Amino acid sequence: MMSVAVACGADSYRLMHQWNTGSHWVRTGVELSVMTVMLSRGRWALREGGRHRAEVLESFDRLPHDQPVVLLLRSFADDEGMASIQTGSMKYGPWGADTDTEEEQLRKAVAPFGTMVALGRPGDRLPQVGAGRHYSSDLEWQRQVLAALDRAVLVLLVCGPGRSLRWEVEQVVARCDAERLVLIGVRDAAQYESFRGALQDVFPKGLPPTSGDGESWRKLWEAPTTFVREAVWFDADWTPHITPLGSDDDPAFDTGRLVDPHAWVKSAFPLAIRPVYQRAGLNPPGLPSTRLPRPWPVRTAVPLLAFAWAAALAVPPAPSGGDILTLLLFVGLPLAGMLWGAWRGARGFHILLTLFCAGLPLIFTLVDCFAMFVLHASEPLVRNPLLAPVGAVMVVGALLLHHRDARMWRASLAYQNTPPRRGAQ
């Protein structure tokens, strides 16, 4: 379905350039509509197809003894929300989000601890994607929960409405170390406050109030709309701490460079419970354990881009002083700043540099317009037969800046936010 949608979109784009050759507007409108419907239904089919492949467990007490387990406890009323796909901000396009459900993203976020398991909701037509489900009878479900609770290395408890989870909460507090428990605030502030008002007496030191919907958790950009909102983790003496997903309140690392808006839960949840990972001697998935040295893609890309831009800006015959000043002011200085930022791994400079390279024709057009209309030049400032091969070199350099090794290096700078040693590469 999604392949057909892409084909329809490509053909409609071609027809948009032929308005004067006939009544293509009807066909174009139909193809754009088909593309929109097919993309939407294709994403739905991907999610539903995953449910047919979801794992169903025979029982919790028959899991392999050497298999670490993460137990997910929640009210069945929250299954629909956990099975939703996050809504991406329009800043990233109408489909600006991963196709994984939020529960699936949560499973990947806690994968370093072990396999996530949960009880299945009675009457499910198909299991939801995410935790491995065990479907138990009314007489057996409590025994299965206790069996999983005794061996779980981490317990995730979704804060459901009211007193619906009282038995589970009482068992967790009685049987679990505080450092192994993480509460998950979902839906909205009202649901968490309902859970807190009904069950905080079970916790030795109570629960903190919700973080609300303030700017502190929405960060500098508009965060995606997700069902999972915040996490509560505990010290060994049951002192609680609440952290909204995407919060940048911790100065030890740069959240903005580590959170992926297309997979908000997967990337932001581990950062919200970072102390839990540290106490277990684990790293959040996809993040290095130490500050990495500058990788070869960056050491290659920055000099390559500097050389390519020097060749692109070379103007035969020799330019006048005014021409040199114009190129330096409008191209050279911004480019030098971007190259230096990319070399140092500063936030977002690799993206700016990529856009700068991709916009080479536009940049040179603007420079020529400035020369013709402001400086009243008789000839364009930029005349270079090497623009085509130089442009290809720029594309290679920009791709190198997005290489996996380069991404891991920038992540290590953000996650291991310590001043670089003198002379460090």
Tab-separated table of C-alpha atoms in Angstrom:
chain	number	residue	atom	x	y	z
A	1	MET	CA	0.000	0.000	0.000
A	2	MET	CA	2.769	2.413	0.892
A	3	SER	CA	4.661	1.566	-2.321
A	4	VAL	CA	1.551	2.385	-4.353
A	5	ALA	CA	1.234	5.642	-2.404
A	6	VAL	CA	4.808	6.622	-3.257
A	7	ALA	CA	4.210	5.833	-6.947
A	8	CYS	CA	1.033	7.954	-6.973
A	9	GLY	CA	2.861	10.811	-5.288
A	10	ALA	CA	5.704	10.679	-7.820
A	11	ASP	CA	3.306	10.691	-10.788
A	12	SER	CA	1.230	13.546	-9.353
A	13	TYR	CA	4.415	15.558	-8.864
A	14	ARG	CA	5.242	15.004	-12.544
A	15	LEU	CA	1.767	16.095	-13.624
A	16	MET	CA	1.992	19.294	-11.604
A	17	HIS	CA	4.568	20.515	-14.094
A	18	GLN	CA	2.220	19.936	-17.050
A	19	TRP	CA	-0.789	22.114	-16.182
A	20	ASN	CA	-0.801	23.730	-19.606
A	21	THR	CA	-0.929	20.452	-21.571
A	22	GLY	CA	-4.455	19.380	-20.683
A	23	SER	CA	-6.854	18.702	-17.839
A	24	HIS	CA	-4.329	16.915	-15.620
A	25	TRP	CA	-5.658	18.581	-12.507
A	26	VAL	CA	-8.356	15.891	-12.038
A	27	ARG	CA	-5.864	13.054	-12.277
A	28	THR	CA	-3.434	14.897	-10.013
A	29	GLY	CA	-6.105	15.431	-7.357
A	30	VAL	CA	-7.112	11.758	-7.478
A	31	GLU	CA	-3.523	10.572	-7.169
A	32	LEU	CA	-2.802	12.887	-4.246
A	33	SER	CA	-5.925	11.603	-2.483
A	34	VAL	CA	-4.919	7.999	-3.126
A	35	MET	CA	-1.432	8.755	-1.804
A	36	THR	CA	-2.813	10.225	1.431
A	37	VAL	CA	-5.217	7.332	2.049
A	38	MET	CA	-2.657	4.659	1.165
A	39	LEU	CA	0.017	6.120	3.428
A	40	SER	CA	-2.385	6.336	6.354
A	41	ARG	CA	-3.795	2.843	5.880
A	42	GLY	CA	-0.318	1.460	5.212
A	43	ARG	CA	0.846	2.675	8.616
A	44	TRP	CA	-2.240	1.086	10.179
A	45	ALA	CA	-1.503	-2.206	8.374
A	46	LEU	CA	2.073	-2.202	9.665
A	47	ARG	CA	0.797	-1.893	13.230
A	48	GLU	CA	-1.900	-4.550	12.834
A	49	GLY	CA	0.528	-6.904	11.099
A	50	GLY	CA	2.814	-6.664	14.102
A	51	ARG	CA	0.033	-7.955	16.347
A	52	HIS	CA	-0.103	-11.196	14.354
A	53	ARG	CA	3.601	-11.710	15.101
A	54	ALA	CA	3.434	-10.700	18.787
A	55	GLU	CA	4.750	-13.247	21.283
A	56	VAL	CA	2.317	-15.110	23.545
A	57	LEU	CA	3.912	-16.679	26.640
A	58	GLU	CA	2.813	-19.983	28.137
A	59	SER	CA	3.408	-18.717	31.697
A	60	PHE	CA	5.772	-16.421	33.587
A	61	ASP	CA	7.181	-19.151	35.827
A	62	ARG	CA	8.281	-21.164	32.779
A	63	LEU	CA	10.481	-18.460	31.331
A	64	PRO	CA	14.173	-19.468	31.043
A	65	HIS	CA	15.938	-18.911	34.375
A	66	ASP	CA	18.824	-17.073	32.726
A	67	GLN	CA	16.482	-14.635	30.949
A	68	PRO	CA	16.243	-11.232	32.692
A	69	VAL	CA	12.685	-9.928	32.853
A	70	VAL	CA	11.101	-6.465	32.902
A	71	LEU	CA	7.542	-6.666	34.265
A	72	LEU	CA	4.963	-4.210	32.940
A	73	LEU	CA	1.955	-3.689	35.210
A	74	ARG	CA	-0.959	-1.518	34.111
A	75	SER	CA	-4.704	-1.184	34.101
A	76	PHE	CA	-6.209	-2.871	31.052
A	77	ALA	CA	-8.029	0.411	30.414
A	78	ASP	CA	-4.674	1.905	29.348
A	79	ASP	CA	-3.947	-0.745	26.710
A	80	GLU	CA	-5.479	1.329	23.940
A	81	GLY	CA	-3.333	4.325	24.808
A	82	MET	CA	-0.156	2.245	25.040
A	83	ALA	CA	-0.994	0.765	21.634
A	84	SER	CA	-1.254	4.181	19.984
A	85	ILE	CA	1.308	5.643	17.602
A	86	GLN	CA	2.627	9.018	18.671
A	87	THR	CA	1.418	12.048	16.762
A	88	GLY	CA	4.366	13.903	15.303
A	89	SER	CA	4.529	17.675	15.356
A	90	MET	CA	3.675	19.331	12.038
A	91	LYS	CA	7.232	20.652	12.189
A	92	TYR	CA	8.266	17.165	11.094
A	93	GLY	CA	5.406	16.534	8.662
A	94	PRO	CA	2.011	14.832	9.090
A	95	TRP	CA	3.710	11.437	9.351
A	96	GLY	CA	6.574	12.754	11.475
A	97	ALA	CA	6.715	9.793	13.865
A	98	ASP	CA	7.914	6.215	14.063
A	99	THR	CA	5.377	3.518	13.171
A	100	ASP	CA	6.123	1.669	16.442
A	101	THR	CA	3.433	1.816	19.099
A	102	GLU	CA	4.335	3.527	22.359
A	103	GLU	CA	4.460	0.182	24.157
A	104	GLU	CA	6.840	-1.109	21.497
A	105	GLN	CA	9.007	1.981	21.928
A	106	LEU	CA	8.958	1.397	25.694
A	107	ARG	CA	10.073	-2.216	25.191
A	108	LYS	CA	13.052	-1.039	23.132
A	109	ALA	CA	13.858	1.646	25.695
A	110	VAL	CA	14.237	-0.887	28.542
A	111	ALA	CA	15.779	-3.641	26.397
A	112	PRO	CA	19.164	-3.360	28.200
A	113	PHE	CA	17.450	-4.610	31.382
A	114	GLY	CA	15.751	-7.608	29.796
A	115	THR	CA	12.649	-8.895	28.046
A	116	MET	CA	9.458	-6.972	28.825
A	117	VAL	CA	6.466	-9.129	29.806
A	118	ALA	CA	2.895	-8.378	30.870
A	119	LEU	CA	-0.442	-10.017	31.507
A	120	GLY	CA	-2.746	-10.025	28.493
A	121	ARG	CA	-6.196	-8.485	28.665
A	122	PRO	CA	-8.915	-11.157	28.665
A	123	GLY	CA	-10.891	-11.136	25.439
A	124	ASP	CA	-8.099	-9.733	23.240
A	125	ARG	CA	-8.633	-10.645	19.607
A	126	LEU	CA	-4.865	-10.293	19.113
A	127	PRO	CA	-2.100	-9.342	21.577
A	128	GLN	CA	-0.754	-5.818	21.388
A	129	VAL	CA	2.777	-5.278	20.120
A	130	GLY	CA	5.371	-4.631	22.811
A	131	ALA	CA	5.554	-6.775	25.935
A	132	GLY	CA	5.283	-10.545	25.608
A	133	ARG	CA	1.770	-11.406	26.809
A	134	HIS	CA	0.617	-14.215	29.047
A	135	TYR	CA	-3.139	-14.809	29.189
A	136	SER	CA	-4.123	-16.124	32.599
A	137	SER	CA	-7.393	-17.190	34.194
A	138	ASP	CA	-9.095	-15.247	36.982
A	139	LEU	CA	-7.811	-17.830	39.476
A	140	GLU	CA	-4.184	-17.770	38.313
A	141	TRP	CA	-3.350	-14.189	37.398
A	142	GLN	CA	-2.168	-13.115	40.865
A	143	ARG	CA	0.171	-16.103	41.153
A	144	GLN	CA	1.617	-15.297	37.737
A	145	VAL	CA	2.200	-11.663	38.698
A	146	LEU	CA	4.022	-12.730	41.869
A	147	ALA	CA	6.146	-15.211	39.914
A	148	ALA	CA	7.205	-12.482	37.474
A	149	LEU	CA	7.641	-9.914	40.265
A	150	ASP	CA	10.075	-12.102	42.220
A	151	ARG	CA	12.441	-12.450	39.262
A	152	ALA	CA	12.005	-9.082	37.542
A	153	VAL	CA	15.126	-6.896	37.362
A	154	LEU	CA	12.899	-3.883	36.661
A	155	VAL	CA	9.204	-3.239	37.292
A	156	LEU	CA	7.297	-0.662	35.227
A	157	LEU	CA	3.936	0.319	36.713
A	158	VAL	CA	1.636	2.501	34.610
A	159	CYS	CA	-0.288	4.885	36.870
A	160	GLY	CA	-3.894	3.908	36.211
A	161	PRO	CA	-7.028	5.669	37.410
A	162	GLY	CA	-8.025	5.504	41.059
A	163	ARG	CA	-7.557	2.295	43.055
A	164	SER	CA	-7.574	-0.135	40.120
A	165	LEU	CA	-3.963	-1.145	40.762
A	166	ARG	CA	-3.955	-1.252	44.577
A	167	TRP	CA	-3.159	-4.979	44.881
A	168	GLU	CA	-0.286	-4.721	42.386
A	169	VAL	CA	1.110	-1.613	44.096
A	170	GLU	CA	0.989	-3.260	47.531
A	171	GLN	CA	2.800	-6.341	46.231
A	172	VAL	CA	5.441	-4.267	44.450
A	173	VAL	CA	6.213	-2.170	47.531
A	174	ALA	CA	6.330	-5.264	49.757
A	175	ARG	CA	8.449	-7.445	47.474
A	176	CYS	CA	10.520	-5.031	45.374
A	177	ASP	CA	13.559	-2.902	46.090
A	178	ALA	CA	12.709	0.743	45.528
A	179	GLU	CA	15.489	1.080	42.955
A	180	ARG	CA	13.846	-1.569	40.756
A	181	LEU	CA	10.531	0.277	40.410
A	182	VAL	CA	9.588	2.960	37.879
A	183	LEU	CA	6.120	4.517	37.705
A	184	ILE	CA	4.899	5.794	34.337
A	185	GLY	CA	2.547	8.773	34.137
A	186	VAL	CA	0.251	8.522	31.132
A	187	ARG	CA	-2.701	10.157	29.410
A	188	ASP	CA	-2.879	13.453	31.333
A	189	ALA	CA	-2.143	15.073	34.671
A	190	ALA	CA	-5.604	14.165	36.017
A	191	GLN	CA	-4.969	10.417	35.740
A	192	TYR	CA	-1.677	10.625	37.602
A	193	GLU	CA	-3.204	12.791	40.333
A	194	SER	CA	-6.055	10.297	40.675
A	195	PHE	CA	-3.513	7.486	41.120
A	196	ARG	CA	-1.473	9.581	43.551
A	197	GLY	CA	-4.476	10.567	45.665
A	198	ALA	CA	-5.707	6.986	45.940
A	199	LEU	CA	-2.442	5.072	46.413
A	200	GLN	CA	0.338	7.299	47.677
A	201	ASP	CA	-0.279	6.009	51.204
A	202	VAL	CA	1.140	2.664	50.068
A	203	PHE	CA	4.524	4.216	49.271
A	204	PRO	CA	6.750	4.823	52.332
A	205	LYS	CA	7.506	8.429	51.340
A	206	GLY	CA	4.468	9.187	49.211
A	207	LEU	CA	4.519	10.411	45.614
A	208	PRO	CA	5.446	13.802	44.143
A	209	PRO	CA	2.821	15.963	42.408
A	210	THR	CA	2.633	15.828	38.630
A	211	SER	CA	4.989	17.964	36.588
A	212	GLY	CA	1.985	19.385	34.729
A	213	ASP	CA	1.985	20.516	31.126
A	214	GLY	CA	4.402	23.417	31.474
A	215	GLU	CA	7.166	24.537	29.191
A	216	SER	CA	9.816	22.678	31.218
A	217	TRP	CA	8.908	19.379	29.589
A	218	ARG	CA	7.958	20.685	26.167
A	219	LYS	CA	11.481	22.033	25.666
A	220	LEU	CA	12.497	24.536	23.028
A	221	TRP	CA	10.425	22.900	20.306
A	222	GLU	CA	6.902	21.522	20.400
A	223	ALA	CA	7.110	17.977	21.727
A	224	PRO	CA	5.137	15.228	19.953
A	225	THR	CA	1.804	14.212	21.436
A	226	THR	CA	2.322	10.944	23.304
A	227	PHE	CA	0.349	8.822	25.767
A	228	VAL	CA	3.432	8.289	27.971
A	229	ARG	CA	4.224	11.629	29.649
A	230	GLU	CA	6.526	11.262	32.648
A	231	ALA	CA	8.380	8.808	34.882
A	232	VAL	CA	8.790	8.473	38.647
A	233	TRP	CA	11.871	6.689	39.989
A	234	PHE	CA	12.976	6.080	43.582
A	235	ASP	CA	16.074	6.160	45.748
A	236	ALA	CA	16.868	3.179	47.944
A	237	ASP	CA	14.932	4.746	50.852
A	238	TRP	CA	11.824	5.264	48.641
A	239	THR	CA	12.439	8.980	48.077
A	240	PRO	CA	10.549	9.660	44.814
A	241	HIS	CA	11.690	11.762	41.844
A	242	ILE	CA	9.464	12.727	38.913
A	243	THR	CA	10.878	13.578	35.481
A	244	PRO	CA	8.823	14.569	32.422
A	245	LEU	CA	9.874	12.967	29.151
A	246	GLY	CA	12.104	15.387	27.290
A	247	SER	CA	12.966	17.456	30.364
A	248	ASP	CA	16.207	19.407	30.023
A	249	ASP	CA	16.562	20.210	33.732
A	250	ASP	CA	19.607	17.955	34.207
A	251	PRO	CA	22.780	19.917	33.311
A	252	ALA	CA	24.844	16.732	33.136
A	253	PHE	CA	23.836	16.080	29.545
A	254	ASP	CA	22.204	17.803	26.588
A	255	THR	CA	18.752	16.267	26.184
A	256	GLY	CA	18.027	18.171	22.981
A	257	ARG	CA	20.767	16.341	21.102
A	258	LEU	CA	19.716	12.916	22.354
A	259	VAL	CA	15.916	12.890	22.058
A	260	ASP	CA	14.496	11.765	18.725
A	261	PRO	CA	11.146	13.520	18.065
A	262	HIS	CA	10.181	10.670	15.709
A	263	ALA	CA	10.591	8.086	18.519
A	264	TRP	CA	9.914	10.207	21.591
A	265	VAL	CA	9.202	7.450	24.123
A	266	LYS	CA	12.070	5.228	22.973
A	267	SER	CA	14.659	8.001	23.230
A	268	ALA	CA	13.287	10.222	26.035
A	269	PHE	CA	12.179	7.585	28.555
A	270	PRO	CA	15.705	6.207	29.218
A	271	LEU	CA	16.972	9.751	29.790
A	272	ALA	CA	14.133	10.459	32.229
A	273	ILE	CA	15.207	7.485	34.390
A	274	ARG	CA	18.936	7.839	33.760
A	275	PRO	CA	19.868	7.112	37.444
A	276	VAL	CA	18.094	3.748	37.195
A	277	TYR	CA	20.348	2.760	34.293
A	278	GLN	CA	23.450	4.020	36.091
A	279	ARG	CA	22.692	2.041	39.271
A	280	ALA	CA	22.302	-1.106	37.157
A	281	GLY	CA	25.591	-0.438	35.348
A	282	LEU	CA	23.792	-0.012	32.014
A	283	ASN	CA	23.645	2.653	29.343
A	284	PRO	CA	20.466	3.863	27.634
A	285	PRO	CA	20.118	2.086	24.287
A	286	GLY	CA	22.102	3.651	21.473
A	287	LEU	CA	24.297	5.785	23.751
A	288	PRO	CA	28.031	5.161	24.327
A	289	SER	CA	29.409	4.546	27.803
A	290	THR	CA	32.334	6.964	27.434
A	291	ARG	CA	33.255	10.134	25.587
A	292	LEU	CA	34.347	9.003	22.119
A	293	PRO	CA	37.235	10.481	20.109
A	294	ARG	CA	36.445	12.418	16.970
A	295	PRO	CA	35.684	9.733	14.322
A	296	TRP	CA	37.112	9.429	10.835
A	297	PRO	CA	33.910	10.587	9.036
A	298	VAL	CA	34.131	13.980	10.767
A	299	ARG	CA	37.911	14.233	10.312
A	300	THR	CA	37.351	13.547	6.603
A	301	ALA	CA	34.150	15.497	5.976
A	302	VAL	CA	35.120	18.880	7.416
A	303	PRO	CA	38.385	19.309	5.441
A	304	LEU	CA	36.655	17.917	2.346
A	305	LEU	CA	33.828	20.438	2.614
A	306	ALA	CA	36.266	23.271	3.287
A	307	PHE	CA	38.243	22.364	0.153
A	308	ALA	CA	35.066	21.995	-1.935
A	309	TRP	CA	33.738	25.371	-0.864
A	310	ALA	CA	37.113	27.008	-1.527
A	311	ALA	CA	36.989	25.634	-5.074
A	312	ALA	CA	33.369	26.718	-5.526
A	313	LEU	CA	34.096	30.252	-4.411
A	314	ALA	CA	37.145	30.632	-6.644
A	315	VAL	CA	36.032	33.167	-9.251
A	316	PRO	CA	37.965	33.516	-12.516
A	317	PRO	CA	39.095	36.061	-13.470
A	318	ALA	CA	40.509	37.608	-10.309
A	319	PRO	CA	37.691	39.304	-8.387
A	320	SER	CA	37.764	42.844	-7.203
A	321	GLY	CA	38.128	43.818	-3.556
A	322	GLY	CA	34.404	44.464	-3.283
A	323	ASP	CA	33.615	41.016	-4.677
A	324	ILE	CA	35.921	39.332	-2.188
A	325	LEU	CA	34.381	41.273	0.695
A	326	THR	CA	30.859	40.298	-0.395
A	327	LEU	CA	31.698	36.593	-0.662
A	328	LEU	CA	33.486	36.667	2.678
A	329	LEU	CA	30.619	38.421	4.428
A	330	PHE	CA	27.675	36.433	3.030
A	331	VAL	CA	29.245	33.000	2.448
A	332	GLY	CA	32.717	32.663	3.936
A	333	LEU	CA	32.072	33.686	7.532
A	334	PRO	CA	28.833	31.649	8.012
A	335	LEU	CA	30.506	28.667	6.354
A	336	ALA	CA	33.587	28.915	8.570
A	337	GLY	CA	31.373	29.007	11.655
A	338	MET	CA	29.437	25.941	10.517
A	339	LEU	CA	32.610	23.998	9.717
A	340	TRP	CA	34.043	24.829	13.138
A	341	GLY	CA	30.797	23.867	14.863
A	342	ALA	CA	30.639	20.541	12.977
A	343	TRP	CA	34.293	19.864	13.846
A	344	ARG	CA	33.602	20.471	17.528
A	345	GLY	CA	30.362	18.463	17.483
A	346	ALA	CA	28.232	21.454	18.466
A	347	ARG	CA	24.486	20.915	18.466
A	348	GLY	CA	22.812	21.111	15.057
A	349	PHE	CA	25.806	22.382	13.096
A	350	HIS	CA	26.045	19.207	10.999
A	351	ILE	CA	22.427	19.811	9.925
A	352	LEU	CA	23.065	23.472	9.127
A	353	LEU	CA	26.129	22.535	7.117
A	354	THR	CA	24.155	19.908	5.190
A	355	LEU	CA	21.436	22.443	4.350
A	356	PHE	CA	24.087	24.986	3.378
A	357	CYS	CA	25.623	22.509	0.933
A	358	ALA	CA	22.239	21.434	-0.422
A	359	GLY	CA	21.339	25.101	-0.975
A	360	LEU	CA	24.463	25.869	-3.018
A	361	PRO	CA	22.580	26.963	-6.181
A	362	LEU	CA	20.254	29.165	-4.144
A	363	ILE	CA	23.168	30.717	-2.289
A	364	PHE	CA	25.006	31.603	-5.473
A	365	THR	CA	21.802	32.968	-7.013
A	366	LEU	CA	21.295	35.249	-4.021
A	367	VAL	CA	24.919	36.379	-4.212
A	368	ASP	CA	24.527	37.252	-7.886
A	369	CYS	CA	21.267	39.097	-7.231
A	370	PHE	CA	22.998	41.082	-4.512
A	371	ALA	CA	25.819	41.911	-6.918
A	372	MET	CA	23.483	42.977	-9.741
A	373	PHE	CA	20.951	45.002	-7.758
A	374	VAL	CA	22.986	46.329	-4.823
A	375	LEU	CA	26.539	46.536	-6.091
A	376	HIS	CA	25.407	47.220	-9.696
A	377	ALA	CA	27.940	44.721	-11.029
A	378	SER	CA	28.025	44.171	-14.784
A	379	GLU	CA	28.837	40.459	-14.451
A	380	PRO	CA	27.826	37.775	-11.959
A	381	LEU	CA	30.147	37.248	-9.056
A	382	VAL	CA	30.146	33.462	-9.338
A	383	ARG	CA	31.304	31.849	-12.558
A	384	ASN	CA	32.893	28.465	-11.988
A	385	PRO	CA	32.822	25.416	-14.319
A	386	LEU	CA	33.720	23.203	-11.354
A	387	LEU	CA	30.395	23.739	-9.595
A	388	ALA	CA	28.970	20.355	-10.663
A	389	PRO	CA	31.860	18.127	-9.481
A	390	VAL	CA	32.336	20.309	-6.413
A	391	GLY	CA	28.639	19.888	-5.609
A	392	ALA	CA	29.093	16.099	-5.738
A	393	VAL	CA	31.994	16.349	-3.292
A	394	MET	CA	29.805	18.428	-0.981
A	395	VAL	CA	27.122	15.746	-1.012
A	396	VAL	CA	29.713	13.135	-0.001
A	397	GLY	CA	30.963	15.373	2.808
A	398	ALA	CA	27.438	16.037	4.072
A	399	LEU	CA	26.654	12.295	4.093
A	400	LEU	CA	29.804	11.605	6.089
A	401	LEU	CA	28.619	14.031	8.780
A	402	HIS	CA	25.530	11.807	9.203
A	403	HIS	CA	27.517	8.567	9.350
A	404	ARG	CA	26.694	6.299	12.306
A	405	ASP	CA	30.133	6.854	13.859
A	406	ALA	CA	29.612	10.626	13.649
A	407	ARG	CA	26.173	10.361	15.264
A	408	MET	CA	27.537	8.224	18.113
A	409	TRP	CA	30.374	10.702	18.673
A	410	ARG	CA	27.961	13.634	18.939
A	411	ALA	CA	25.765	11.580	21.269
A	412	SER	CA	28.769	10.845	23.494
A	413	LEU	CA	29.541	14.561	23.705
A	414	ALA	CA	25.987	15.265	24.819
A	415	TYR	CA	25.605	12.290	27.170
A	416	GLN	CA	29.090	12.445	28.684
A	417	ASN	CA	29.038	16.213	29.081
A	418	THR	CA	32.502	16.772	30.544
A	419	PRO	CA	35.058	19.395	29.450
A	420	PRO	CA	37.437	17.931	26.844
A	421	ARG	CA	40.994	17.316	27.958
A	422	ARG	CA	43.626	19.668	26.598
A	423	GLY	CA	44.854	18.360	23.290
A	424	ALA	CA	42.074	15.713	23.048
A	425	GLN	CA	40.903	14.807	19.587
